[in-house]
PDB file of C-alpha atoms in Angstrom:
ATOM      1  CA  UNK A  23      16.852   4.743  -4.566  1.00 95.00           C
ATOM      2  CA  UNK A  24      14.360   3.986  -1.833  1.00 98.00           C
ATOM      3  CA  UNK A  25      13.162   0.999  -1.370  1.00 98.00           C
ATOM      4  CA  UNK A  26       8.969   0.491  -0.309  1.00 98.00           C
ATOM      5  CA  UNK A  27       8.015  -3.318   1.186  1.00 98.00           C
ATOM      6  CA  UNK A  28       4.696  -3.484   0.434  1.00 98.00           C
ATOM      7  CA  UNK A  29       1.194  -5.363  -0.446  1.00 98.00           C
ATOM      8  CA  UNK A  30      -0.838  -4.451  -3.275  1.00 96.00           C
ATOM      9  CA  UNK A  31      -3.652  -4.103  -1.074  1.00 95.00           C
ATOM     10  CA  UNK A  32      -2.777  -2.621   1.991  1.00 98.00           C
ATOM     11  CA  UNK A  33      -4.255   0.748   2.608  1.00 98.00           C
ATOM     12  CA  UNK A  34      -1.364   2.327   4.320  1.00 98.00           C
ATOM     13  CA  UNK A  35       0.818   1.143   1.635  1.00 98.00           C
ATOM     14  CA  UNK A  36      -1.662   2.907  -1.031  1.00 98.00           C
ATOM     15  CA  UNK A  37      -0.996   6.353   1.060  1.00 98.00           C
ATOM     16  CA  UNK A  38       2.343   6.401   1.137  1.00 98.00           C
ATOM     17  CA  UNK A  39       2.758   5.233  -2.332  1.00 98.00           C
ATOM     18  CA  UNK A  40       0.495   7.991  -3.379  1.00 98.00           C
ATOM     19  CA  UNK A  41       2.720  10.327  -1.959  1.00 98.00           C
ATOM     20  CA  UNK A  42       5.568   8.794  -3.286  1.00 98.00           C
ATOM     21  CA  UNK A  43       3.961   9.721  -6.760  1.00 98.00           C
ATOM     22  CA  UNK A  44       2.362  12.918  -6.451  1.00 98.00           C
ATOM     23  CA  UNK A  45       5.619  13.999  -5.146  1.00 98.00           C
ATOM     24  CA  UNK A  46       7.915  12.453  -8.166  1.00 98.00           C
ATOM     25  CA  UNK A  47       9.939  10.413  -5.676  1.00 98.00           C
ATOM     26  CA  UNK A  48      12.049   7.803  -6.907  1.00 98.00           C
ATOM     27  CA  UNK A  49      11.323   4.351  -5.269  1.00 98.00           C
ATOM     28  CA  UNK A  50      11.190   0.811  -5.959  1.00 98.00           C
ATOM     29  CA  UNK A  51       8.092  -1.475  -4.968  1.00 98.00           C
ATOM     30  CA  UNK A  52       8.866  -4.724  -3.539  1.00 98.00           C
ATOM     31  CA  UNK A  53       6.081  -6.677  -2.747  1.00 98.00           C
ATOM     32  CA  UNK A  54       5.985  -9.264   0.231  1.00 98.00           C
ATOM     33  CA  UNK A  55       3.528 -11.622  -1.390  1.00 97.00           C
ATOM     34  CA  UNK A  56       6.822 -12.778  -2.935  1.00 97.00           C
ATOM     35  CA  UNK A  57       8.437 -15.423  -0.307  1.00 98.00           C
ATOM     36  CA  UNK A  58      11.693 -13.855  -1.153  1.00 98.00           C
ATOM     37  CA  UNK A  59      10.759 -10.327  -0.574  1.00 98.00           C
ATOM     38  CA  UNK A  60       8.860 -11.375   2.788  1.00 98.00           C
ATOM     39  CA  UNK A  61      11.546 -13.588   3.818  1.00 98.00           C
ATOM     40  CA  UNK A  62      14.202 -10.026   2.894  1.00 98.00           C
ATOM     41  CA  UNK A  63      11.422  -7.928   4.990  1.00 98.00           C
ATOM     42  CA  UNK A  64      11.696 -10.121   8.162  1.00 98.00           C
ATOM     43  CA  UNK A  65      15.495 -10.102   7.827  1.00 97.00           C
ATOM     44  CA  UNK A  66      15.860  -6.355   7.023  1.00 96.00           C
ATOM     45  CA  UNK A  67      13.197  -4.892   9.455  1.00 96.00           C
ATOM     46  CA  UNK A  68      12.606  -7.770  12.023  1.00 97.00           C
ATOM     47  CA  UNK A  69       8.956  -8.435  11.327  1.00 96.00           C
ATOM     48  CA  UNK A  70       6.545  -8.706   8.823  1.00 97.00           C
ATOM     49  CA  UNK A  71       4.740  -5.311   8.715  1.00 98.00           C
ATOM     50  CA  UNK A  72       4.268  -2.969   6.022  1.00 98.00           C
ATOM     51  CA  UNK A  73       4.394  -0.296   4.882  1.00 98.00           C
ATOM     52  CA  UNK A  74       8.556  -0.454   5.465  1.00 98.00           C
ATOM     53  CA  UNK A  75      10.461   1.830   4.233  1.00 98.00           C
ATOM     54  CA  UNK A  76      14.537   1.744   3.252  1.00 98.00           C
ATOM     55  CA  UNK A  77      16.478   4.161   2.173  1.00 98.00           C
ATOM     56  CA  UNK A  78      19.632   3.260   1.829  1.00 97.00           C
ATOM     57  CA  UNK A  79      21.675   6.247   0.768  1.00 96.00           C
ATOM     58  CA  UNK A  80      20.906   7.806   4.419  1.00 97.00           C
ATOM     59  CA  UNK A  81      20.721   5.183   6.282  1.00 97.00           C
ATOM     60  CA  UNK A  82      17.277   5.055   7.454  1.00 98.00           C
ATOM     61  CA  UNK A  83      14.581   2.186   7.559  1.00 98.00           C
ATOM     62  CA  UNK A  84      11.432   3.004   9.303  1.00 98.00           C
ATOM     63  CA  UNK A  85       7.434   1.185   9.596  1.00 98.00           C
ATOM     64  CA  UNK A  86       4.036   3.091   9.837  1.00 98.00           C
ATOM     65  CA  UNK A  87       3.178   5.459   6.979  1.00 98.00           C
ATOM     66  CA  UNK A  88       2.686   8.451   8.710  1.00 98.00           C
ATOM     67  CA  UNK A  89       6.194   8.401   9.940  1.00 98.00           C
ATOM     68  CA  UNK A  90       7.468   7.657   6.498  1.00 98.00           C
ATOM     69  CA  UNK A  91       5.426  10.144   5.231  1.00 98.00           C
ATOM     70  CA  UNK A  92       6.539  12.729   7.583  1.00 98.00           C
ATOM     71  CA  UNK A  93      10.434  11.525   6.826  1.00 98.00           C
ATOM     72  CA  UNK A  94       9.708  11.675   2.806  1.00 98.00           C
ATOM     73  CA  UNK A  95       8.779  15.641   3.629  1.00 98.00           C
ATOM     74  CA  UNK A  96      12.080  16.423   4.422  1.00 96.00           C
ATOM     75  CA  UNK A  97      14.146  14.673   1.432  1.00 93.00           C
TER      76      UNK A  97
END
């Protein structure tokens, strides 16, 4: 399943979740106002930015939501 770091409020997190949903894609929301999560971000990705996307099963992990977007279109 994918995997979507994200804050509640962030705006580019909102558009690629929407996607994400209109599109009936699987994914699990972890959000980085958790220490944990943030702390698993930084590890995973390098920095503390989201929208970050993981998906595992291909091995692909990728910032900026029109990229992710763009990547989502061809799953």
């Amino acid at each position: 399943m994918l995997e979507l770091f994200m804050l509640p409020t962030c705006p580019y997190c909102l558009k690629v979740m929407k996607f994400l949903d209109e599109n009936n894609i699987p994914y699990q929301k972890i959000d980085i106002s958790n220490p944990r999560n943030e702390e698993a971000l930084i590890r995973i990705g390098g920095k503390r930015q989201v929208p970050f996307l993981v998906d595992k099963e291909h091995g692909v992990e990728m910032y900026e939501s029109g990229d992710i977007i763009e990547y989502l279109k061809t799953l």
